[in-house]
PDB file of C-alpha atoms in Angstrom:
ATOM      1  CA  VAL W   1      -3.348 -36.242  65.550  1.00 61.00           C
ATOM      2  CA  LEU W   2      -4.166 -33.724  68.270  1.00 80.00           C
ATOM      3  CA  GLU W   3      -0.597 -32.462  68.226  1.00 83.00           C
ATOM      4  CA  SER W   4      -0.757 -31.935  64.455  1.00 85.00           C
ATOM      5  CA  ALA W   5      -4.074 -30.108  64.786  1.00 87.00           C
ATOM      6  CA  ARG W   6      -2.615 -27.854  67.481  1.00 89.00           C
ATOM      7  CA  GLY W   7       0.381 -27.173  65.210  1.00 91.00           C
ATOM      8  CA  VAL W   8      -1.901 -26.083  62.363  1.00 91.00           C
ATOM      9  CA  LYS W   9      -3.961 -23.936  64.714  1.00 92.00           C
ATOM     10  CA  GLY W  10      -0.822 -22.265  66.052  1.00 93.00           C
ATOM     11  CA  GLY W  11       0.543 -21.686  62.568  1.00 92.00           C
ATOM     12  CA  PHE W  12      -2.770 -20.211  61.460  1.00 92.00           C
ATOM     13  CA  ALA W  13      -2.809 -17.861  64.442  1.00 91.00           C
ATOM     14  CA  GLN W  14       0.738 -16.748  63.615  1.00 90.00           C
ATOM     15  CA  LEU W  15      -0.383 -16.107  60.059  1.00 90.00           C
ATOM     16  CA  LEU W  16      -3.072 -13.676  61.165  1.00 90.00           C
ATOM     17  CA  LEU W  17      -2.143 -12.214  64.530  1.00 88.00           C
ATOM     18  CA  SER W  18       1.516 -11.204  64.179  1.00 85.00           C
ATOM     19  CA  ASP W  19       3.060  -8.529  61.973  1.00 85.00           C
ATOM     20  CA  TYR W  20       5.486  -9.797  59.383  1.00 85.00           C
ATOM     21  CA  GLN W  21       8.984  -9.178  60.755  1.00 81.00           C
ATOM     22  CA  GLY W  22      11.139 -10.388  57.877  1.00 75.00           C
ATOM     23  CA  PRO W  23      13.053  -8.328  55.321  1.00 71.00           C
ATOM     24  CA  ASP W  24      11.437  -6.130  52.710  1.00 69.00           C
ATOM     25  CA  VAL W  25       8.480  -5.045  54.862  1.00 69.00           C
ATOM     26  CA  ASP W  26       6.081  -2.798  52.928  1.00 75.00           C
ATOM     27  CA  ARG W  27       4.017  -0.647  55.288  1.00 76.00           C
ATOM     28  CA  ALA W  28       3.037   2.012  52.764  1.00 80.00           C
ATOM     29  CA  PRO W  29      -0.665   2.507  51.970  1.00 83.00           C
ATOM     30  CA  LEU W  30      -2.026   0.297  49.218  1.00 86.00           C
ATOM     31  CA  PRO W  31      -2.566   1.848  45.773  1.00 85.00           C
ATOM     32  CA  LYS W  32      -6.001   3.190  44.902  1.00 79.00           C
ATOM     33  CA  ASP W  33      -8.488   0.631  43.595  1.00 71.00           C
ATOM     34  CA  SER W  34      -8.769   2.222  40.151  1.00 86.00           C
ATOM     35  CA  SER W  35      -6.617   0.048  37.887  1.00 92.00           C
ATOM     36  CA  LEU W  36      -4.022  -2.694  37.924  1.00 93.00           C
ATOM     37  CA  VAL W  37      -1.797  -0.221  36.071  1.00 90.00           C
ATOM     38  CA  GLY W  38      -0.368   2.555  38.235  1.00 87.00           C
ATOM     39  CA  SER W  39       0.070   6.227  37.386  1.00 82.00           C
ATOM     40  CA  GLU W  40       3.568   5.551  36.036  1.00 82.00           C
ATOM     41  CA  GLY W  41       2.418   2.671  33.844  1.00 82.00           C
ATOM     42  CA  GLU W  42       3.618   0.011  36.278  1.00 85.00           C
ATOM     43  CA  PHE W  43       1.768  -3.214  37.075  1.00 89.00           C
ATOM     44  CA  ILE W  44       0.837  -2.593  40.709  1.00 91.00           C
ATOM     45  CA  LEU W  45       0.876  -6.268  41.652  1.00 92.00           C
ATOM     46  CA  HIS W  46       4.661  -6.274  41.200  1.00 90.00           C
ATOM     47  CA  ARG W  47       4.876  -4.180  44.365  1.00 89.00           C
ATOM     48  CA  LEU W  48       3.533  -7.186  46.274  1.00 90.00           C
ATOM     49  CA  THR W  49       5.107 -10.040  44.334  1.00 91.00           C
ATOM     50  CA  GLY W  50       8.481  -8.462  43.603  1.00 87.00           C
ATOM     51  CA  GLY W  51       9.916  -8.623  47.112  1.00 84.00           C
ATOM     52  CA  GLN W  52      11.073 -11.138  49.688  1.00 86.00           C
ATOM     53  CA  MET W  53       7.927 -10.674  51.738  1.00 87.00           C
ATOM     54  CA  TYR W  54       5.840 -12.325  49.018  1.00 91.00           C
ATOM     55  CA  SER W  55       8.255 -15.250  48.761  1.00 91.00           C
ATOM     56  CA  SER W  56       8.008 -15.694  52.523  1.00 89.00           C
ATOM     57  CA  MET W  57       4.228 -15.379  52.320  1.00 91.00           C
ATOM     58  CA  CYS W  58       3.980 -18.102  49.679  1.00 93.00           C
ATOM     59  CA  LYS W  59       6.288 -20.450  51.561  1.00 94.00           C
ATOM     60  CA  THR W  60       4.503 -19.937  54.883  1.00 92.00           C
ATOM     61  CA  ILE W  61       0.999 -20.461  53.493  1.00 94.00           C
ATOM     62  CA  GLU W  62       1.992 -23.423  51.312  1.00 94.00           C
ATOM     63  CA  ASN W  63       3.780 -25.142  54.207  1.00 94.00           C
ATOM     64  CA  LEU W  64       0.823 -24.604  56.504  1.00 94.00           C
ATOM     65  CA  ALA W  65      -1.575 -25.886  53.845  1.00 93.00           C
ATOM     66  CA  GLU W  66       0.581 -28.990  53.435  1.00 93.00           C
ATOM     67  CA  SER W  67       0.455 -29.601  57.179  1.00 92.00           C
ATOM     68  CA  ALA W  68      -3.305 -28.999  57.219  1.00 92.00           C
ATOM     69  CA  ASP W  69      -3.775 -31.419  54.339  1.00 91.00           C
ATOM     70  CA  GLY W  70      -2.286 -34.141  56.521  1.00 89.00           C
ATOM     71  CA  LEU W  71      -4.990 -33.725  59.148  1.00 89.00           C
ATOM     72  CA  VAL W  72      -7.702 -36.357  59.144  1.00 82.00           C
ATOM     73  CA  ALA W  73     -10.242 -34.057  60.773  1.00 84.00           C
ATOM     74  CA  ASP W  74     -11.588 -31.021  58.924  1.00 87.00           C
ATOM     75  CA  THR W  75     -10.792 -28.443  61.573  1.00 90.00           C
ATOM     76  CA  GLU W  76     -11.800 -24.813  61.155  1.00 92.00           C
ATOM     77  CA  GLU W  77      -8.180 -23.766  60.736  1.00 93.00           C
ATOM     78  CA  LYS W  78      -7.577 -26.481  58.120  1.00 93.00           C
ATOM     79  CA  LYS W  79     -10.473 -25.297  55.939  1.00 93.00           C
ATOM     80  CA  ALA W  80      -9.529 -21.636  56.417  1.00 93.00           C
ATOM     81  CA  THR W  81      -5.920 -22.380  55.416  1.00 94.00           C
ATOM     82  CA  GLU W  82      -7.086 -24.218  52.301  1.00 94.00           C
ATOM     83  CA  TRP W  83      -9.178 -21.165  51.403  1.00 95.00           C
ATOM     84  CA  MET W  84      -6.192 -18.829  51.863  1.00 95.00           C
ATOM     85  CA  LEU W  85      -4.168 -21.067  49.543  1.00 95.00           C
ATOM     86  CA  LYS W  86      -6.870 -20.582  46.889  1.00 96.00           C
ATOM     87  CA  VAL W  87      -6.562 -16.812  47.329  1.00 97.00           C
ATOM     88  CA  LEU W  88      -2.799 -17.047  46.905  1.00 96.00           C
ATOM     89  CA  GLU W  89      -3.196 -19.199  43.798  1.00 97.00           C
ATOM     90  CA  TRP W  90      -5.633 -16.665  42.334  1.00 97.00           C
ATOM     91  CA  ILE W  91      -3.093 -13.858  42.828  1.00 96.00           C
ATOM     92  CA  ASP W  92      -0.393 -16.005  41.205  1.00 96.00           C
ATOM     93  CA  ALA W  93      -2.685 -16.698  38.237  1.00 96.00           C
ATOM     94  CA  LEU W  94      -3.343 -12.979  37.851  1.00 96.00           C
ATOM     95  CA  GLN W  95       0.364 -12.231  37.804  1.00 93.00           C
ATOM     96  CA  ASP W  96       1.091 -15.006  35.301  1.00 93.00           C
ATOM     97  CA  SER W  97      -1.632 -13.831  32.922  1.00 93.00           C
ATOM     98  CA  VAL W  98      -0.340 -10.270  32.509  1.00 88.00           C
ATOM     99  CA  ALA W  99       2.237  -9.783  29.761  1.00 86.00           C
ATOM    100  CA  THR W 100       4.690  -6.894  29.836  1.00 78.00           C
ATOM    101  CA  ALA W 101       6.280  -5.678  26.598  1.00 73.00           C
ATOM    102  CA  SER W 102       7.654  -2.290  25.512  1.00 68.00           C
ATOM    103  CA  ASN W 103       6.644  -0.793  28.877  1.00 71.00           C
ATOM    104  CA  TYR W 104       3.037  -1.879  28.347  1.00 78.00           C
ATOM    105  CA  CYS W 105       1.093  -4.324  30.510  1.00 85.00           C
ATOM    106  CA  SER W 106      -1.699  -6.299  28.896  1.00 91.00           C
ATOM    107  CA  ILE W 107      -4.076  -9.175  29.448  1.00 94.00           C
ATOM    108  CA  SER W 108      -6.606 -10.579  26.992  1.00 93.00           C
ATOM    109  CA  ILE W 109     -10.273  -9.922  27.652  1.00 93.00           C
ATOM    110  CA  GLU W 110     -10.933 -13.676  27.776  1.00 94.00           C
ATOM    111  CA  GLU W 111      -8.296 -14.245  30.470  1.00 95.00           C
ATOM    112  CA  ALA W 112      -9.443 -11.175  32.388  1.00 96.00           C
ATOM    113  CA  LYS W 113     -13.042 -12.388  32.522  1.00 96.00           C
ATOM    114  CA  ASP W 114     -11.962 -15.892  33.538  1.00 97.00           C
ATOM    115  CA  LEU W 115      -9.813 -14.453  36.324  1.00 97.00           C
ATOM    116  CA  LEU W 116     -12.635 -12.221  37.526  1.00 97.00           C
ATOM    117  CA  SER W 117     -14.987 -15.186  37.596  1.00 97.00           C
ATOM    118  CA  ASP W 118     -12.428 -17.189  39.592  1.00 97.00           C
ATOM    119  CA  GLY W 119     -11.924 -14.235  41.933  1.00 97.00           C
ATOM    120  CA  ASN W 120     -15.665 -13.971  42.487  1.00 97.00           C
ATOM    121  CA  ASP W 121     -15.819 -17.663  43.351  1.00 96.00           C
ATOM    122  CA  VAL W 122     -12.937 -17.469  45.811  1.00 96.00           C
ATOM    123  CA  LEU W 123     -13.518 -14.111  47.482  1.00 96.00           C
ATOM    124  CA  LEU W 124     -17.226 -13.364  47.211  1.00 95.00           C
ATOM    125  CA  LYS W 125     -18.324 -16.905  47.974  1.00 92.00           C
ATOM    126  CA  ALA W 126     -16.238 -17.382  51.090  1.00 91.00           C
ATOM    127  CA  SER W 127     -18.333 -19.568  53.355  1.00 89.00           C
ATOM    128  CA  GLU W 128     -19.970 -18.285  56.518  1.00 90.00           C
ATOM    129  CA  GLU W 129     -17.921 -20.860  58.387  1.00 90.00           C
ATOM    130  CA  ALA W 130     -14.668 -19.458  57.005  1.00 90.00           C
ATOM    131  CA  GLN W 131     -15.729 -15.927  57.875  1.00 92.00           C
ATOM    132  CA  LYS W 132     -16.458 -16.983  61.469  1.00 93.00           C
ATOM    133  CA  THR W 133     -13.056 -18.638  61.683  1.00 93.00           C
ATOM    134  CA  PHE W 134     -11.238 -15.489  60.601  1.00 93.00           C
ATOM    135  CA  ALA W 135     -13.436 -13.362  62.890  1.00 92.00           C
ATOM    136  CA  ALA W 136     -12.252 -15.489  65.817  1.00 92.00           C
ATOM    137  CA  TYR W 137      -8.750 -14.254  64.969  1.00 90.00           C
ATOM    138  CA  ASP W 138      -9.902 -10.604  64.887  1.00 89.00           C
ATOM    139  CA  LEU W 139     -10.096 -10.325  61.101  1.00 91.00           C
ATOM    140  CA  ILE W 140     -13.549  -9.392  59.775  1.00 92.00           C
ATOM    141  CA  PHE W 141     -14.607 -10.001  56.175  1.00 94.00           C
ATOM    142  CA  GLN W 142     -16.545  -7.327  54.306  1.00 93.00           C
ATOM    143  CA  VAL W 143     -18.267  -9.106  51.446  1.00 93.00           C
ATOM    144  CA  ASN W 144     -20.755  -7.316  49.209  1.00 93.00           C
ATOM    145  CA  ARG W 145     -21.929  -9.802  46.590  1.00 92.00           C
ATOM    146  CA  GLN W 146     -24.254  -7.305  44.933  1.00 92.00           C
ATOM    147  CA  ASN W 147     -21.500  -4.736  44.293  1.00 92.00           C
ATOM    148  CA  LYS W 148     -18.862  -7.466  43.962  1.00 94.00           C
ATOM    149  CA  ARG W 149     -16.539  -6.085  46.603  1.00 94.00           C
ATOM    150  CA  PHE W 150     -14.331  -7.910  49.082  1.00 95.00           C
ATOM    151  CA  GLY W 151     -12.433  -6.324  51.940  1.00 93.00           C
ATOM    152  CA  ILE W 152     -11.323  -6.921  55.483  1.00 92.00           C
ATOM    153  CA  LEU W 153     -11.358  -5.090  58.786  1.00 90.00           C
ATOM    154  CA  THR W 154      -8.703  -5.746  61.390  1.00 85.00           C
ATOM    155  CA  LYS W 155      -9.516  -5.488  65.090  1.00 79.00           C
ATOM    156  CA  LYS W 156      -5.907  -5.547  66.272  1.00 71.00           C
ATOM    157  CA  ALA W 157      -2.770  -3.769  65.077  1.00 64.00           C
ATOM    158  CA  GLY W 158      -0.989  -7.081  64.525  1.00 63.00           C
ATOM    159  CA  ASN W 159      -3.556  -8.176  61.954  1.00 77.00           C
ATOM    160  CA  TYR W 160      -2.901  -5.353  59.531  1.00 82.00           C
ATOM    161  CA  HIS W 161       0.653  -6.231  58.532  1.00 86.00           C
ATOM    162  CA  SER W 162       0.439  -9.939  59.227  1.00 89.00           C
ATOM    163  CA  ILE W 163       1.003 -12.288  56.297  1.00 90.00           C
ATOM    164  CA  GLY W 164      -2.681 -13.172  56.211  1.00 91.00           C
ATOM    165  CA  GLY W 165      -3.797  -9.571  56.585  1.00 91.00           C
ATOM    166  CA  VAL W 166      -1.533  -8.358  53.768  1.00 91.00           C
ATOM    167  CA  LEU W 167      -2.617 -11.179  51.464  1.00 94.00           C
ATOM    168  CA  LEU W 168      -6.330 -10.530  51.926  1.00 94.00           C
ATOM    169  CA  ARG W 169      -6.057  -6.737  51.687  1.00 93.00           C
ATOM    170  CA  TRP W 170      -4.180  -7.099  48.400  1.00 95.00           C
ATOM    171  CA  ALA W 171      -6.646  -9.708  47.137  1.00 96.00           C
ATOM    172  CA  GLY W 172      -9.567  -7.311  47.661  1.00 95.00           C
ATOM    173  CA  LEU W 173      -7.676  -4.482  45.958  1.00 95.00           C
ATOM    174  CA  LEU W 174      -6.661  -6.594  42.953  1.00 96.00           C
ATOM    175  CA  HIS W 175     -10.177  -7.952  42.547  1.00 96.00           C
ATOM    176  CA  GLN W 176     -11.602  -4.422  42.481  1.00 95.00           C
ATOM    177  CA  CYS W 177      -8.925  -3.149  40.078  1.00 95.00           C
ATOM    178  CA  LEU W 178      -9.533  -6.038  37.684  1.00 96.00           C
ATOM    179  CA  GLN W 179     -13.234  -5.175  37.608  1.00 96.00           C
ATOM    180  CA  HIS W 180     -12.341  -1.554  36.847  1.00 96.00           C
ATOM    181  CA  ASP W 181     -10.042  -2.534  33.975  1.00 96.00           C
ATOM    182  CA  ILE W 182     -12.609  -4.871  32.444  1.00 97.00           C
ATOM    183  CA  LYS W 183     -15.219  -2.102  32.648  1.00 97.00           C
ATOM    184  CA  ALA W 184     -12.794   0.332  30.966  1.00 96.00           C
ATOM    185  CA  TYR W 185     -12.306  -2.157  28.133  1.00 97.00           C
ATOM    186  CA  GLU W 186     -16.053  -2.737  27.744  1.00 97.00           C
ATOM    187  CA  GLU W 187     -16.699   1.012  27.541  1.00 97.00           C
ATOM    188  CA  TRP W 188     -13.920   1.344  24.943  1.00 97.00           C
ATOM    189  CA  ASP W 189     -15.307  -1.588  22.962  1.00 97.00           C
ATOM    190  CA  ASN W 190     -18.815  -0.129  22.988  1.00 97.00           C
ATOM    191  CA  ASN W 191     -17.543   3.276  21.834  1.00 97.00           C
ATOM    192  CA  VAL W 192     -15.511   1.639  19.046  1.00 97.00           C
ATOM    193  CA  THR W 193     -18.537  -0.349  17.841  1.00 96.00           C
ATOM    194  CA  ILE W 194     -20.554   2.868  17.548  1.00 96.00           C
ATOM    195  CA  ALA W 195     -17.667   4.728  15.868  1.00 96.00           C
ATOM    196  CA  LEU W 196     -17.153   1.933  13.338  1.00 96.00           C
ATOM    197  CA  GLN W 197     -20.831   1.968  12.431  1.00 95.00           C
ATOM    198  CA  ASP W 198     -20.801   5.751  12.002  1.00 93.00           C
ATOM    199  CA  ALA W 199     -17.641   5.543   9.893  1.00 92.00           C
ATOM    200  CA  ASN W 200     -19.125   2.812   7.699  1.00 91.00           C
ATOM    201  CA  ASN W 201     -22.265   4.892   7.190  1.00 91.00           C
ATOM    202  CA  GLN W 202     -20.133   7.857   6.163  1.00 88.00           C
ATOM    203  CA  VAL W 203     -18.092   5.772   3.715  1.00 88.00           C
ATOM    204  CA  ASP W 204     -21.248   4.242   2.266  1.00 88.00           C
ATOM    205  CA  LEU W 205     -22.706   7.702   1.739  1.00 85.00           C
ATOM    206  CA  CYS W 206     -19.561   8.928  -0.015  1.00 84.00           C
ATOM    207  CA  LYS W 207     -19.466   5.897  -2.297  1.00 83.00           C
ATOM    208  CA  ARG W 208     -23.149   5.978  -3.243  1.00 85.00           C
ATOM    209  CA  PHE W 209     -23.602   9.725  -3.448  1.00 85.00           C
ATOM    210  CA  PRO W 210     -20.211  11.410  -4.040  1.00 82.00           C
ATOM    211  CA  GLU W 211     -21.880  14.785  -4.425  1.00 81.00           C
ATOM    212  CA  ARG W 212     -23.313  14.507  -0.898  1.00 80.00           C
ATOM    213  CA  CYS W 213     -20.094  13.359   0.716  1.00 80.00           C
ATOM    214  CA  ASN W 214     -19.192  15.507   3.706  1.00 82.00           C
ATOM    215  CA  HIS W 215     -15.410  15.339   3.753  1.00 82.00           C
ATOM    216  CA  ARG W 216     -15.090  17.261   6.986  1.00 85.00           C
ATOM    217  CA  GLN W 217     -17.415  14.762   8.649  1.00 87.00           C
ATOM    218  CA  ALA W 218     -15.368  11.913   7.186  1.00 86.00           C
ATOM    219  CA  HIS W 219     -12.253  13.530   8.620  1.00 87.00           C
ATOM    220  CA  ALA W 220     -13.964  13.830  12.009  1.00 90.00           C
ATOM    221  CA  GLU W 221     -14.821  10.112  11.903  1.00 91.00           C
ATOM    222  CA  TRP W 222     -11.181   9.357  11.004  1.00 91.00           C
ATOM    223  CA  CYS W 223      -9.925  11.326  14.009  1.00 92.00           C
ATOM    224  CA  ARG W 224     -12.494   9.671  16.272  1.00 94.00           C
ATOM    225  CA  LEU W 225     -11.391   6.167  15.286  1.00 94.00           C
ATOM    226  CA  ASP W 226      -7.740   7.146  15.396  1.00 93.00           C
ATOM    227  CA  GLY W 227      -8.257   8.326  18.977  1.00 95.00           C
ATOM    228  CA  HIS W 228      -9.800   4.983  19.937  1.00 96.00           C
ATOM    229  CA  LEU W 229      -6.856   3.201  18.327  1.00 94.00           C
ATOM    230  CA  LEU W 230      -4.396   5.174  20.421  1.00 93.00           C
ATOM    231  CA  THR W 231      -6.480   4.694  23.573  1.00 93.00           C
ATOM    232  CA  SER W 232      -6.363   0.931  23.111  1.00 92.00           C
ATOM    233  CA  LYS W 233      -2.659   1.047  23.944  1.00 88.00           C
ATOM    234  CA  SER W 234      -3.395   2.422  27.421  1.00 88.00           C
ATOM    235  CA  LEU W 235      -5.858  -0.351  28.308  1.00 92.00           C
ATOM    236  CA  LEU W 236      -4.645  -3.166  30.515  1.00 93.00           C
ATOM    237  CA  VAL W 237      -7.308  -5.450  29.072  1.00 95.00           C
ATOM    238  CA  SER W 238      -6.201  -5.619  25.464  1.00 92.00           C
ATOM    239  CA  PRO W 239      -8.688  -5.723  22.573  1.00 93.00           C
ATOM    240  CA  PRO W 240      -8.740  -8.777  20.308  1.00 92.00           C
ATOM    241  CA  SER W 241      -6.547  -8.369  17.237  1.00 91.00           C
ATOM    242  CA  LYS W 242      -9.596  -8.584  14.972  1.00 93.00           C
ATOM    243  CA  LYS W 243     -11.013  -5.442  16.595  1.00 94.00           C
ATOM    244  CA  ILE W 244      -7.772  -3.548  15.929  1.00 94.00           C
ATOM    245  CA  VAL W 245      -7.792  -4.778  12.323  1.00 94.00           C
ATOM    246  CA  MET W 246     -11.369  -3.526  11.931  1.00 94.00           C
ATOM    247  CA  ILE W 247     -10.323  -0.060  13.100  1.00 94.00           C
ATOM    248  CA  GLN W 248      -7.254  -0.022  10.837  1.00 92.00           C
ATOM    249  CA  THR W 249      -9.328  -1.116   7.848  1.00 92.00           C
ATOM    250  CA  SER W 250     -11.919   1.568   8.509  1.00 91.00           C
ATOM    251  CA  LEU W 251      -9.178   4.207   8.812  1.00 91.00           C
ATOM    252  CA  ARG W 252      -7.718   3.202   5.454  1.00 88.00           C
ATOM    253  CA  THR W 253     -11.183   3.315   3.891  1.00 87.00           C
ATOM    254  CA  LEU W 254     -11.765   6.779   5.302  1.00 86.00           C
ATOM    255  CA  ASP W 255      -8.355   7.809   3.970  1.00 80.00           C
ATOM    256  CA  PHE W 256      -9.452   6.689   0.513  1.00 71.00           C
ATOM    257  CA  CYS W 257     -12.742   8.546   0.948  1.00 73.00           C
ATOM    258  CA  ASN W 258     -10.883  11.672   1.952  1.00 65.00           C
ATOM    259  CA  GLY W 259      -8.372  11.399  -0.863  1.00 58.00           C
ATOM    260  CA  THR W 260     -10.401  13.514  -3.287  1.00 44.00           C
ATOM    261  CA  ASP W 261      -9.240  16.902  -4.524  1.00 36.00           C
ATOM    262  CA  SER W 262     -11.940  18.626  -2.520  1.00 35.00           C
ATOM    263  CA  PHE W 263     -10.531  17.166   0.707  1.00 38.00           C
ATOM    264  CA  ASN W 264      -7.573  19.282   1.659  1.00 35.00           C
ATOM    265  CA  LEU W 265      -7.416  19.072   5.435  1.00 35.00           C
ATOM    266  CA  SER W 266      -4.111  18.354   7.122  1.00 36.00           C
ATOM    267  CA  ARG W 267      -4.217  15.172   9.172  1.00 42.00           C
ATOM    268  CA  PRO W 268      -1.552  12.970  10.786  1.00 41.00           C
ATOM    269  CA  GLN W 269      -0.466   9.867   8.912  1.00 42.00           C
ATOM    270  CA  ARG W 270       0.515   6.877  11.008  1.00 43.00           C
ATOM    271  CA  LYS W 271       1.923   3.491  10.131  1.00 40.00           C
ATOM    272  CA  TYR W 272      -0.736   1.396  11.844  1.00 40.00           C
ATOM    273  CA  GLU W 273       1.024  -1.929  11.272  1.00 43.00           C
ATOM    274  CA  GLU W 274       4.183  -0.653  13.014  1.00 44.00           C
ATOM    275  CA  MET W 275       2.202   0.681  15.961  1.00 44.00           C
ATOM    276  CA  PHE W 276       0.198  -2.453  16.564  1.00 45.00           C
ATOM    277  CA  SER W 277       2.297  -5.268  15.153  1.00 45.00           C
TER     278      SER W 277
END
């Protein structure tokens, strides 16, 4: 039993105190914590999960967790290893939830919120005991529950590019980026709700009082909604299909409103079903 406990403790120390020396070492700075989608439209997590280092990371942590699970006593290293496995599983779940099609990455708002909630539980609720354990290996947690931020500080050079150090730095980055993308969706959704209401008011006015219909204003509402429709394609957190249908329906209604002889403004015509099918 003592020998097994010492083996887990040694493996845990190796996980945190030594730089990864295998193939495919990535020592470049992490991306900015602004979105899970990079400036070139790429899913930034693929930089971590697409190489041999991640495969080695998964194997090392899973093997250590299996060894720790066999311990009868709940040692500090056993509980800390089990927590790291939860972090790894959260990153895997994030990767599995994102769909890539036609050079676009997307995740449903429901899945995104579930993942954020899980990330909050794993990262922001790390126990004081776990934090003390990692601190003993020169890795300091920075947890801000109010601002929902998780990060780490390394006291030794070996921590920074160790398997454990890389995993936790990426976890904090991904957690922050997911929050950013959910906020971007919520702002888009709020703007669309307002635009739809304004468009419906304009259509209602044109139907009830044709002589008071402001066709230029109707055109402006059309362009406003059309812009939101196009913006939805750039969001990682994808809107529900019913929201897209609501926008498309409102655009068609505005088209009908603007189809009078007095409305003679040039405007782009798009095949909405082809764009968002």
